[in-house]
Coordinates of C-alpha atoms in Angstrom, one line a residue:
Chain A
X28 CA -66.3 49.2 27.1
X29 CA -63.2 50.3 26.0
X30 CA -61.4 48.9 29.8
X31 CA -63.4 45.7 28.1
X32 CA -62.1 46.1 24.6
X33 CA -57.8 46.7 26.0
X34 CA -58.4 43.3 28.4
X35 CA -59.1 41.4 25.5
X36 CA -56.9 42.6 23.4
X37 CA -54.4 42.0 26.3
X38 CA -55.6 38.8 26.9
X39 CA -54.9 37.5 23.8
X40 CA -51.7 39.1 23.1
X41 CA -50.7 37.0 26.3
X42 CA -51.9 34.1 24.4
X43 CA -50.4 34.8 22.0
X44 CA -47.2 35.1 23.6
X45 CA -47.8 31.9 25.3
X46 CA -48.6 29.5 22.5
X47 CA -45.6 30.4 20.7
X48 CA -43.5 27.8 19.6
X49 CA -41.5 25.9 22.4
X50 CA -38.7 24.1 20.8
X51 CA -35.3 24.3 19.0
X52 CA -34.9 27.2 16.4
X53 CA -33.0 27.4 13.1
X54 CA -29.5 28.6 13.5
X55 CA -28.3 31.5 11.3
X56 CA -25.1 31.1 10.8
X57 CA -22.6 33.6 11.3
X58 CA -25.1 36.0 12.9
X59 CA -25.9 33.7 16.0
X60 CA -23.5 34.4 19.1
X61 CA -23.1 31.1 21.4
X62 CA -24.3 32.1 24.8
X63 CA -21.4 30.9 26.3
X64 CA -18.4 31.5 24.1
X65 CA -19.8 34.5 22.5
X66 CA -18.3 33.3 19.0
X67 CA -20.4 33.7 16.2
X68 CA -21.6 29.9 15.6
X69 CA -20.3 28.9 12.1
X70 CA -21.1 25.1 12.1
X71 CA -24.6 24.3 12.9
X72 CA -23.9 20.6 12.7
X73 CA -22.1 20.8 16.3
X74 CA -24.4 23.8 17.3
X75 CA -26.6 22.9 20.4
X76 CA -29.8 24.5 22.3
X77 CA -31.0 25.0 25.4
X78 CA -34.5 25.9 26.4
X79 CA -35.3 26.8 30.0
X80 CA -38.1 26.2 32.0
X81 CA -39.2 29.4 31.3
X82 CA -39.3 29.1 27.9
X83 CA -35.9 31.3 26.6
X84 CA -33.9 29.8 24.5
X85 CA -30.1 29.4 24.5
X86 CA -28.1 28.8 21.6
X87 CA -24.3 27.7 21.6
X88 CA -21.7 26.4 19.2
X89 CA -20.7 23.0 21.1
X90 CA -21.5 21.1 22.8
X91 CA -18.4 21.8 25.9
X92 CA -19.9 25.2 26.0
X93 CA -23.4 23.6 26.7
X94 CA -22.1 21.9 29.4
X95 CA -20.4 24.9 30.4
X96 CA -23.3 26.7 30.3
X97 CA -25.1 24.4 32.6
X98 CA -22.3 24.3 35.0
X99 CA -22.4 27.7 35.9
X100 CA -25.7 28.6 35.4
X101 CA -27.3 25.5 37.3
X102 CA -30.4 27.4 38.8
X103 CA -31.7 29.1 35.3
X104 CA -31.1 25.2 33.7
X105 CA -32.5 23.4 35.8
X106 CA -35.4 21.2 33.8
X107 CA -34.3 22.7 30.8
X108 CA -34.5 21.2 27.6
X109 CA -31.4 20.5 25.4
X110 CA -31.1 19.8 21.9
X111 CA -28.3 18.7 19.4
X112 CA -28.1 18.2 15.9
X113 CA -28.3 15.1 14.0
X114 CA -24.8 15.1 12.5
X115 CA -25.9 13.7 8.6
X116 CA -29.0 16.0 9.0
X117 CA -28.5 19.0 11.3
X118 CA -31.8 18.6 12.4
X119 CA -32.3 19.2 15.8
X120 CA -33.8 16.6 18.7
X121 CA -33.4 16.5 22.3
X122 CA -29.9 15.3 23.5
X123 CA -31.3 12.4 25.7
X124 CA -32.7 10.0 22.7
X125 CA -28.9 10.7 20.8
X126 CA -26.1 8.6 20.2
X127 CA -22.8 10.5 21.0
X128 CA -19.5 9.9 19.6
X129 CA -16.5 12.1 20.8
X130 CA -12.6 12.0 20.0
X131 CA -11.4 10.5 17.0
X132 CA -10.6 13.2 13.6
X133 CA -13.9 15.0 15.0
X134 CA -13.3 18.5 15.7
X135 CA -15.7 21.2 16.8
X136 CA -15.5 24.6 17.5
X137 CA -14.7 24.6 21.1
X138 CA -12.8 21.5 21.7
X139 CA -15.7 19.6 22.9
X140 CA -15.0 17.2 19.5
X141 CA -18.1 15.4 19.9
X142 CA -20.8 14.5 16.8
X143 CA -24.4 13.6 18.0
X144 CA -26.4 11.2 16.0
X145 CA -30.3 10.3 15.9
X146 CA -29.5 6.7 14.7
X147 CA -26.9 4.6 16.4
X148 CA -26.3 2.5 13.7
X149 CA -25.3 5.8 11.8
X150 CA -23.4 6.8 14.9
X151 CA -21.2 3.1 15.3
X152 CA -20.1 4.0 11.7
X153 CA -19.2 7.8 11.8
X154 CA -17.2 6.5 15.0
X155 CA -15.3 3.2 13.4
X156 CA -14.2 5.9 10.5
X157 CA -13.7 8.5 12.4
X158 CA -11.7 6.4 15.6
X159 CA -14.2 8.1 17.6
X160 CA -15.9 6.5 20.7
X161 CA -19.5 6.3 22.3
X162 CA -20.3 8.0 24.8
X163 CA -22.3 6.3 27.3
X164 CA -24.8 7.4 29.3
Chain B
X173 CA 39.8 32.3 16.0
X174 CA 41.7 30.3 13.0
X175 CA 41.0 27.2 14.8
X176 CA 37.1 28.2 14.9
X177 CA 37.3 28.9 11.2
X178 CA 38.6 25.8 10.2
X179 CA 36.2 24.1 12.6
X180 CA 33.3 25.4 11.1
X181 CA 34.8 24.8 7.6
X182 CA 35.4 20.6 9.0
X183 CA 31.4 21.2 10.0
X184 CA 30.0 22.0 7.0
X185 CA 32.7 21.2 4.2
X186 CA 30.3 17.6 4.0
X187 CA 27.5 19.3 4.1
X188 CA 28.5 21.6 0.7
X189 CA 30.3 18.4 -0.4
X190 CA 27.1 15.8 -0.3
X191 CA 24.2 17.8 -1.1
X192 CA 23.1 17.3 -4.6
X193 CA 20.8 19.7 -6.3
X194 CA 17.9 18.3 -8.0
X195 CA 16.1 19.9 -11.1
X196 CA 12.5 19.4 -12.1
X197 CA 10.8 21.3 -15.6
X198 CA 10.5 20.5 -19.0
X199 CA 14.0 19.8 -20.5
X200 CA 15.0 18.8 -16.9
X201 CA 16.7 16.3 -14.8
X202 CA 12.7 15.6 -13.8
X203 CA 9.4 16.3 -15.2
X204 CA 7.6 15.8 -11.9
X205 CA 8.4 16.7 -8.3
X206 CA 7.3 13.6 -6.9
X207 CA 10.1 11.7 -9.1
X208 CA 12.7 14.6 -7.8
X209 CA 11.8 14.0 -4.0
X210 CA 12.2 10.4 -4.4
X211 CA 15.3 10.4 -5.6
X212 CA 16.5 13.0 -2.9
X213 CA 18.4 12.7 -0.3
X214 CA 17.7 14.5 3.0
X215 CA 19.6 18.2 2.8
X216 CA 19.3 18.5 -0.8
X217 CA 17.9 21.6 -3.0
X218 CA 15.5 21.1 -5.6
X219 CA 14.5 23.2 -8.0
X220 CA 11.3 23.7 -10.1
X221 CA 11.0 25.6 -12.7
X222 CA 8.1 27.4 -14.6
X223 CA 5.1 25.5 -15.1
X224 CA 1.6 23.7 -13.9
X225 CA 2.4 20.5 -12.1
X226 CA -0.8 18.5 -11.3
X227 CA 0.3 15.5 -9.2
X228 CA -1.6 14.4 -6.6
X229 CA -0.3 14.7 -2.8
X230 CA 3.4 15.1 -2.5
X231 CA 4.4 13.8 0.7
X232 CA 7.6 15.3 2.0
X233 CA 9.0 13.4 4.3
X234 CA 12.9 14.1 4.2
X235 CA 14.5 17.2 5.3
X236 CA 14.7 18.9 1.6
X237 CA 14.6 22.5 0.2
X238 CA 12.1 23.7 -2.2
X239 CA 12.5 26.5 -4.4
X240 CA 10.2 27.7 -6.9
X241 CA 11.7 29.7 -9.8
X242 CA 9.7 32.1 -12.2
X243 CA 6.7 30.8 -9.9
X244 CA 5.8 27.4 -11.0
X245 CA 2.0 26.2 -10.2
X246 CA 0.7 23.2 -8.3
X247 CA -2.7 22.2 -9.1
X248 CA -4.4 19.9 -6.5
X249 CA -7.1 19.4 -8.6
X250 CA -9.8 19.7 -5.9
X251 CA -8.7 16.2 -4.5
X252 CA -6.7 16.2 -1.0
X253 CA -3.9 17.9 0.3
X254 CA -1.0 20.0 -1.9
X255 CA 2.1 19.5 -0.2
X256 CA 2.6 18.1 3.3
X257 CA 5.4 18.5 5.4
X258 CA 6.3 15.5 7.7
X259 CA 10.1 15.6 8.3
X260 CA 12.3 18.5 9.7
X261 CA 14.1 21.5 8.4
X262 CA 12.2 21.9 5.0
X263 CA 12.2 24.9 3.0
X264 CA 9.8 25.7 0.6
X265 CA 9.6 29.2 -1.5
X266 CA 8.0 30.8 -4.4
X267 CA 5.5 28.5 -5.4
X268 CA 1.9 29.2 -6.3
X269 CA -0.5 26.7 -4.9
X270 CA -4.3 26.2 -6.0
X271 CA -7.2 24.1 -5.5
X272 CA -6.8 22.0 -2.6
X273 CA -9.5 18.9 -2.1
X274 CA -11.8 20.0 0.7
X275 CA -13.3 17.0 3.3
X276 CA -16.5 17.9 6.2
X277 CA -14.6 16.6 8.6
X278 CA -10.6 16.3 8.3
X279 CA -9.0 19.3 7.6
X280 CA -7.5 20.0 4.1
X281 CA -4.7 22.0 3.4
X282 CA -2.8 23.5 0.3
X283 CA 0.6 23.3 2.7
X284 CA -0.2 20.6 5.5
X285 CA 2.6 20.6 8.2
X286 CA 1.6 17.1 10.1
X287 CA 5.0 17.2 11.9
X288 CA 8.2 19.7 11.7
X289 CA 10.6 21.4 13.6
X290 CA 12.4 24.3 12.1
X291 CA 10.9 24.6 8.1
X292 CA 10.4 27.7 6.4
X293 CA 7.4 28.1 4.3
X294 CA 8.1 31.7 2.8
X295 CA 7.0 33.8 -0.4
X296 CA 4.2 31.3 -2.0
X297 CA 0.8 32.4 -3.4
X298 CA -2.1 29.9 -2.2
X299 CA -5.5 30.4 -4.2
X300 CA -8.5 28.9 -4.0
X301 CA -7.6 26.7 -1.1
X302 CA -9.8 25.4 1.2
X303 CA -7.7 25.5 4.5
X304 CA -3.8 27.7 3.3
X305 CA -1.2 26.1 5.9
X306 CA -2.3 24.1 8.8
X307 CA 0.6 23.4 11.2
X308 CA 0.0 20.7 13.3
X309 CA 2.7 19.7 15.8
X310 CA 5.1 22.0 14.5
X311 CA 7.8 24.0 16.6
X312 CA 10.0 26.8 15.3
X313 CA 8.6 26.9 12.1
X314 CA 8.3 30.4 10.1
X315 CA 5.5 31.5 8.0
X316 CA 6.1 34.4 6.2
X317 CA 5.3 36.1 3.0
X318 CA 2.6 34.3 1.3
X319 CA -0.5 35.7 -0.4
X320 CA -3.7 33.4 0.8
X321 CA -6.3 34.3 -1.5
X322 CA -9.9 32.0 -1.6
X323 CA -13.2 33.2 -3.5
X324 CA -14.7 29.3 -2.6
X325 CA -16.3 30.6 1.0
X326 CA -19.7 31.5 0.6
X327 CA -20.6 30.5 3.8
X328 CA -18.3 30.3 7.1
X329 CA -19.6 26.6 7.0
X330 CA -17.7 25.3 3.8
X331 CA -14.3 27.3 4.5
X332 CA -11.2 26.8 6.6
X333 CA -8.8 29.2 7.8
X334 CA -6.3 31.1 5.9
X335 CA -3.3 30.0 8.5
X336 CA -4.5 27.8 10.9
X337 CA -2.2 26.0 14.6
X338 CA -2.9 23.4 16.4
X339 CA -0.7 22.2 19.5
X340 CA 2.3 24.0 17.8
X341 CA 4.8 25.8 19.9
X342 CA 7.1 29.3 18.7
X343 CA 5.6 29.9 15.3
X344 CA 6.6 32.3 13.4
X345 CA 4.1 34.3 10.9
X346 CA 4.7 37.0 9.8
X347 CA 4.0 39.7 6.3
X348 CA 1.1 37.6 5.1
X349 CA -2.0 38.8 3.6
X350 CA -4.8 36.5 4.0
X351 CA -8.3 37.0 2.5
X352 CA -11.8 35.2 1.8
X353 CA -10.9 32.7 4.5
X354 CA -13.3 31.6 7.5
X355 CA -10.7 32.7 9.8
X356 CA -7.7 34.8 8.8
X357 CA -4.9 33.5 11.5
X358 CA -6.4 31.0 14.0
X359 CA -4.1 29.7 16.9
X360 CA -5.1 26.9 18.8
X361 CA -3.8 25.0 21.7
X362 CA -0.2 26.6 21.2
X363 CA 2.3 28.4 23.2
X364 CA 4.8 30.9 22.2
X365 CA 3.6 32.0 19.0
X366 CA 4.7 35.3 17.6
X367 CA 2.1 37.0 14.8
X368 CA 3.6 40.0 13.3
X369 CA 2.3 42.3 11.0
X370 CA -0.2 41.0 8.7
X371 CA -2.6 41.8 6.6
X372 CA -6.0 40.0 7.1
X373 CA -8.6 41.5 5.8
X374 CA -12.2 40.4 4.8
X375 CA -12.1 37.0 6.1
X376 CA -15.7 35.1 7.3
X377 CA -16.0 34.8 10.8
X378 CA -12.4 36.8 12.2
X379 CA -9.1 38.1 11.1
X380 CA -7.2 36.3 14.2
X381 CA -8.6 33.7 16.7
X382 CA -6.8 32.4 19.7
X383 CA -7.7 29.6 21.5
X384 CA -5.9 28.4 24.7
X385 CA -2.6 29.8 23.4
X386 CA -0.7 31.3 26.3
X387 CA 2.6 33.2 26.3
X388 CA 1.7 34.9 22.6
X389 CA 2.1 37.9 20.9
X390 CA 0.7 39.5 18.2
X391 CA 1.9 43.3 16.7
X392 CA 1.8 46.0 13.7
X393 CA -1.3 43.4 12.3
X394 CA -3.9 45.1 10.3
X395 CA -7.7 43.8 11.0
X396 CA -9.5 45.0 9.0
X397 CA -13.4 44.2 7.3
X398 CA -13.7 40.8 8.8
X399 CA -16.7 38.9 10.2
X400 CA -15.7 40.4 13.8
X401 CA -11.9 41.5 14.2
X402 CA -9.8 39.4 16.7
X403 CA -11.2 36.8 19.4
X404 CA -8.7 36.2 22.1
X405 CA -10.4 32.9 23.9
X406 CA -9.0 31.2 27.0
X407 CA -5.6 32.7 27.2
X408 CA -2.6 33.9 29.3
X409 CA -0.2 36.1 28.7
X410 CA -1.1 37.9 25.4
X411 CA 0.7 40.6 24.5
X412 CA -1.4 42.8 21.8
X413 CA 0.3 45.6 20.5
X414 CA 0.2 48.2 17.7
X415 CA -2.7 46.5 15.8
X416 CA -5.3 48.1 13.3
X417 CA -8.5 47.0 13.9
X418 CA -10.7 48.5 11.8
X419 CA -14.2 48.4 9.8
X420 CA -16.1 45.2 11.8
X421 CA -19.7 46.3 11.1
X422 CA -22.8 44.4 11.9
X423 CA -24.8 43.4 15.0
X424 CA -23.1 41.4 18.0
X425 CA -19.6 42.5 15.8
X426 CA -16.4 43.4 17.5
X427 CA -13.5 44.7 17.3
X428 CA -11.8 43.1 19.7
X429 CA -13.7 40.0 21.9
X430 CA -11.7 38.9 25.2
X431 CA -13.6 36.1 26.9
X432 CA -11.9 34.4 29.5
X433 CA -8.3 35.8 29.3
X434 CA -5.8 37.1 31.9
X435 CA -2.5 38.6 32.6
X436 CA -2.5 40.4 29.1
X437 CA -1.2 44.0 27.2
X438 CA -2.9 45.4 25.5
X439 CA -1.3 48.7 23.8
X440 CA -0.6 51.0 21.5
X441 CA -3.9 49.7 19.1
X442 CA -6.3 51.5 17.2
X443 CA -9.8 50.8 17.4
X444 CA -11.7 52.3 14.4
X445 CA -15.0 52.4 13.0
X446 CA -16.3 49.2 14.6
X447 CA -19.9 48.5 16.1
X448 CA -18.0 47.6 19.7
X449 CA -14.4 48.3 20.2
X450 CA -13.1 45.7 23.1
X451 CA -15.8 43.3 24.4
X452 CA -14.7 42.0 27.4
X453 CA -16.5 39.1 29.2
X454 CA -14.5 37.4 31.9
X455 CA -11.1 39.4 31.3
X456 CA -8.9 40.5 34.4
X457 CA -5.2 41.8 34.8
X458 CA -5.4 43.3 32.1
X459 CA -3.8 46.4 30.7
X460 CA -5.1 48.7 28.3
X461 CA -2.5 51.8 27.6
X462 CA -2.1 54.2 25.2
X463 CA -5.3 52.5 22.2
X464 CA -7.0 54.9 20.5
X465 CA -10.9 54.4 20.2
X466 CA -12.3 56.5 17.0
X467 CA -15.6 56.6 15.3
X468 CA -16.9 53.0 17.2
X469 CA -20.0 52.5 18.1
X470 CA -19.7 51.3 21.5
X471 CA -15.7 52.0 22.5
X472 CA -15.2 49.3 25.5
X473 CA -17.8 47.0 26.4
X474 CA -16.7 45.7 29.8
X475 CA -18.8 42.7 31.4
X476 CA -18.7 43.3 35.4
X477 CA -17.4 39.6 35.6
X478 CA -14.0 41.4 34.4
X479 CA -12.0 42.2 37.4
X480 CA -8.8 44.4 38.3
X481 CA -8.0 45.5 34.9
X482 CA -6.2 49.1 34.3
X483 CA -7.6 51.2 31.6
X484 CA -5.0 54.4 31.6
X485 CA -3.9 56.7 29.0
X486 CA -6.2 55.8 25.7
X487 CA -8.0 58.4 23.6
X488 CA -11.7 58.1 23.6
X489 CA -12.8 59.9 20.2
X490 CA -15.8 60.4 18.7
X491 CA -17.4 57.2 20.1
X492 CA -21.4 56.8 20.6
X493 CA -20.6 55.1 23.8
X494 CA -17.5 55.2 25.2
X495 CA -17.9 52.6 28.2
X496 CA -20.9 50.4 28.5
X497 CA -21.4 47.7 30.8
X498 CA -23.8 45.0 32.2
X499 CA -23.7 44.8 36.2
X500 CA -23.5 47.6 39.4
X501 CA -20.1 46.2 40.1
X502 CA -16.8 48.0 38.9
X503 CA -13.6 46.1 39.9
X504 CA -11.5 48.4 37.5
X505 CA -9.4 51.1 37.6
X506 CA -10.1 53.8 35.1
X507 CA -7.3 56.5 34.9
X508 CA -6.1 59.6 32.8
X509 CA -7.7 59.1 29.8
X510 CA -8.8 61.3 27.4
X511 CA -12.3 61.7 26.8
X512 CA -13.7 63.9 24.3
X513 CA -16.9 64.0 25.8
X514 CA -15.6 65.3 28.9
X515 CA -16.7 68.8 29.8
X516 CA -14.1 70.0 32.6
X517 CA -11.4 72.4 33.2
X518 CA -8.4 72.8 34.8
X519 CA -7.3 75.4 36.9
X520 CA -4.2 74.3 38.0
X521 CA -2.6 73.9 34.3
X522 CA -1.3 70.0 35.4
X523 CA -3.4 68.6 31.9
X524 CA -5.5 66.7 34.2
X525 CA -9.2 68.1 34.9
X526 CA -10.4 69.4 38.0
X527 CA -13.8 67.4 37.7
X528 CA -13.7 63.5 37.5
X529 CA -15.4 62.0 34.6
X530 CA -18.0 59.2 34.7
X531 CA -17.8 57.6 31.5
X532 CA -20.7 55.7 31.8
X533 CA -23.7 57.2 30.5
X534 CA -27.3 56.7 32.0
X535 CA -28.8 55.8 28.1
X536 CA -25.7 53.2 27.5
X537 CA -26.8 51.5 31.1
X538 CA -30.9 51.5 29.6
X539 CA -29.5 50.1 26.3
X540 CA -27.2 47.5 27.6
X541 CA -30.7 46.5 29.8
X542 CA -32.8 46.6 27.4
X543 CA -31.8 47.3 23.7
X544 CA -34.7 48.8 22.3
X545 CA -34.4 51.7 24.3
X546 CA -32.0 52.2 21.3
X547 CA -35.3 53.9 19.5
X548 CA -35.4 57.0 21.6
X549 CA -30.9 57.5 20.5
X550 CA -30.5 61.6 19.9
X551 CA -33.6 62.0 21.7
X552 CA -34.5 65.7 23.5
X553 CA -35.7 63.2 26.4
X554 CA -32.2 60.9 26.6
X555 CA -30.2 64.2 26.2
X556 CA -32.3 65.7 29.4
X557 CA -31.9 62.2 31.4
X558 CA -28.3 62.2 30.6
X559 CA -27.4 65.8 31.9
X560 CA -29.7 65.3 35.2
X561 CA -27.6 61.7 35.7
X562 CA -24.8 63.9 35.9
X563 CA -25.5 66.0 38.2
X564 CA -27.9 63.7 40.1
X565 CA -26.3 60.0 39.8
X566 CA -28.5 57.5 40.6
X567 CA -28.7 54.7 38.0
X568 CA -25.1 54.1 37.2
X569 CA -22.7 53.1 39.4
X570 CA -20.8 56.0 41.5
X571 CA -17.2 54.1 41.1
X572 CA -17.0 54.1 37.7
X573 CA -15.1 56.8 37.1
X574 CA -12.0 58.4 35.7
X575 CA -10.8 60.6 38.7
X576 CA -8.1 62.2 36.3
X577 CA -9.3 62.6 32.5
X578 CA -6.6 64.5 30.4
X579 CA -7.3 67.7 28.9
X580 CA -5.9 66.8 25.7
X581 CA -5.2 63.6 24.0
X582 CA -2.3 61.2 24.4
X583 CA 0.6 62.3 22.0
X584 CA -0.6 59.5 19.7
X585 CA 1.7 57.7 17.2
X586 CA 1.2 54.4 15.0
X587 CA 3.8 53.1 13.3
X588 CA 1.6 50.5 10.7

């Protein structure tokens, strides 16, 4: 009975466990350390995130020092997610539906000076202000 | 030696003779600067005298001098930039300068050096600013004396830096107190830049930041109560000396971070009541003499990626950990330190013990693993694991180890 009682209990603590949320997290700023950089990450707007296959979550202040990352971690990253923030919002979304825009008067905390945008329209404006360009894919 | 005199006299007799000075202040010559710097000529002195002048941007862009007298105030009004500096040798002293404009993206200044070779921007108060002095593209400039105050951060988001350089080579700051700021002193993309003895204290995210700046050096600074202490990022060549860092509390806080950085110094500091000392992540050729490490929580936190860096001849006081670290592999070389944990003799009477010292502890190892282990700190249990790790390694690594720990510390002085 009680062998019966702890396999439940286990069971659905590993349930638990698994159905927790998959997917970018808040960033607390000034209390999150980039993954890469280890700098505290002080402007969520160019923060990004990266979420293995495995489900563990990276967090990092740029987005240079998610391609860093990536780099030199290729087998943990492989078919992991990534996510950016939507530069009017801060919301995150996954990096492959956004518009980029690097150069310009954008600068970000590593040097990676790139804004990422949910809307291109949005994005073709920041970027004509800003003397950015698009990056394409 | 007549001939030089009257050489020097032919040099500069036009100069006396052609430079006009210029007066701006009620009853004055000029009631605004702007009207005084337009009708300047480069190499002339103006003079301001006691009051508030709210005027918008004033754009320097000849090679004046700028003196303040009985502290006159510039108000930017929360729009744009103060003063920018866009032409050589410019001078500018004993001003007080508040409220600069503040934009998301393009960086606003109080004192906005866009391009100068060989200005002086010395004794000024800056309040309430959103970045103090940004030098951009500046080379030989000095920065010294000024008072950058800001009560406007309440978030690192919304701030700028009290001092900030970008692509700017031999810069000069020095005696500045900077507070409130995101960052205190932030160096990027420069070379030759000499930092000497601040004061940066309580500032968001870090009282100094380097990025990419080789061939630097920063002594006698005081660090103290910032977001995290100094980040030294990307860089060769950095010669640290005779700093305070002091009082950088709080979780994944530092004293000291070195990530990526090579070929430095690293001397004469004291490391004080901090949760980690030195974290090092990537860091080799490095030398660490003659620091003191009091009262920290973690002392040295060195990442096994570091390689071929000489620890020799710091003080290791009153530390909870005085060496923690995250891989098997040690590529450093530990040497006659003093550790107050150590527990030799010596028979011989040479100062050095007898017995080496492992200055890695079994519980630091279990925590760097696996933090929670953190619970079980002061433990009867960690105490008993500790002494049988000892006696029995078999956790940490066997080369980490100080072969000659000194008896007694180094003869330490700090001259602050």
């Amino acid at each position: 009975m009680k062998l019966f009682r702890n396999s439940i209990i286990a069971a659905s603590m590993i349930t638990l466990v698994a159905c927790a949320e998959k997917g970018p997290q808040e960033i607390s700023v000034g209390k999150d350390q980039c993954d890469n950089c280890k700098m505290t990450i002080s402007e969520p707007k160019y923060a990004t995130q990266l979420l293995t296959e495995k489900g563990r979550l990276y967090k990092f202040d740029d987005i240079s020092c998610l391609q860093d990352y990536e780099i030199s971690n290729a087998e943990t990253t492989v078919n992991a997610k990534t996510y950016v923030a939507d530069f009017p919002t801060g919301d995150f979304f996954e990096t492959n539906t956004a518009t980029l825009i690097k150069g310009g008067e954008i600068k970000s905390p590593m040097g990676g000076n790139t804004q990422a945008f949910k809307d291109k329209s949005t994005a073709e404006k920041a970027a004509a202000s800003l003397g950015a360009t698009l990056v394409t894919k | 030696m007549k001939n030089t005199i009257t050489f020097f006299l032919l040099l500069f007799l036009p100069v006396l003779a052609f430079s006009a000075t210029l007066k701006v202040g009620k009853g004055e010559q000029f009631t605004s600067i702007k009207l005084a710097v337009a009708a300047a000529k480069s190499g002339d002195t103006i003079l301001v005298y006691k009051g508030l002048y709210k005027e918008g941007t004033i754009d320097l862009e000849k090679s004046l001098t700028l003196i303040g007298i009985d502290r006159p105030i510039i108000d930017g009004n929360l729009e744009g930039e103060i003063i920018t500096l866009r032409a050589d040798h410019i001078v500018l002293k004993g001003f007080k300068l508040i409220n600069s404009g503040r934009d998301e993206i393009r960086s606003v200044a109080a004192i906005h050096i866009y391009s100068s070779a060989d200005s002086v921007i010395d004794n000024n108060i800056l309040e309430n600013n959103h970045f103090g002095i940004y030098v951009q593209r500046g080379i030989r400039c000095l920065i010294s004396n000024n008072k950058i105050t800001t009560n406007r951060g309440t978030s690192e988001e919304n701030i700028g830096d009290g001092i900030h350089l970008l692509g700017s080579r031999e810069i000069w700051v020095k005696n500045n107190y900077i507070t409130g700021h995101k960052d205190g002193i932030y160096l990027e993309k420069n070379v030759k830049c000499y930092v000497y003895h601040n004061l940066s204290r309580a500032n968001l995210r870090y009282g100094l930041h380097f990025m990419f700046s080789n061939d630097s050096v920063y002594t006698s600074n005081v660090f103290d109560n910032n977001g995290a202490g100094v980040a030294v990022m990307y860089a060769m060549n950095v010669s640290m000396y005779n700093n305070k860092f002091i009082n950088n509390w709080g979780d994944s806080v530092f004293g000291l971070l070195l990530k990526e950085i090579s070929y430095s110094k690293i001397k004469g500091n004291v490391f004080q009541s901090n949760t980690t000392g030195i974290f090092a992540d990537g860091a080799t050729k490095i030398d660490f003499y003659n620091n003191q490490f009091e009262d920290n929580g973690w002392a040295i936190k060195i990442n096994s990626n570091c390689m071929e860096n000489r620890v020799m001849r710091n003080d290791f006081i009153n530390n909870t950990f005085d060496i923690s670290t995250n891989g098997s592999t040690v590529m450093n070389d530990f040497r006659l330190n003093y550790w107050d944990k150590y527990e030799g003799y010596d028979l011989n009477k040479d100062k050095i013990g007898d017995i080496p010292f492992h200055p890695l502890s079994l519980y630091s190892v279990l925590v760097e693993q696996n933090p929670s282990v953190m619970l079980l700190f002061r433990s009867f249990l960690v105490d008993m694991l500790d002494r049988t790790e000892k006696i029995l390694p078999s956790l940490t690594p066997e080369s980490f180890v100080d072969d000659q720990p000194l008896m007694k510390p180094v003869n330490y002085k700090t001259d602050s």
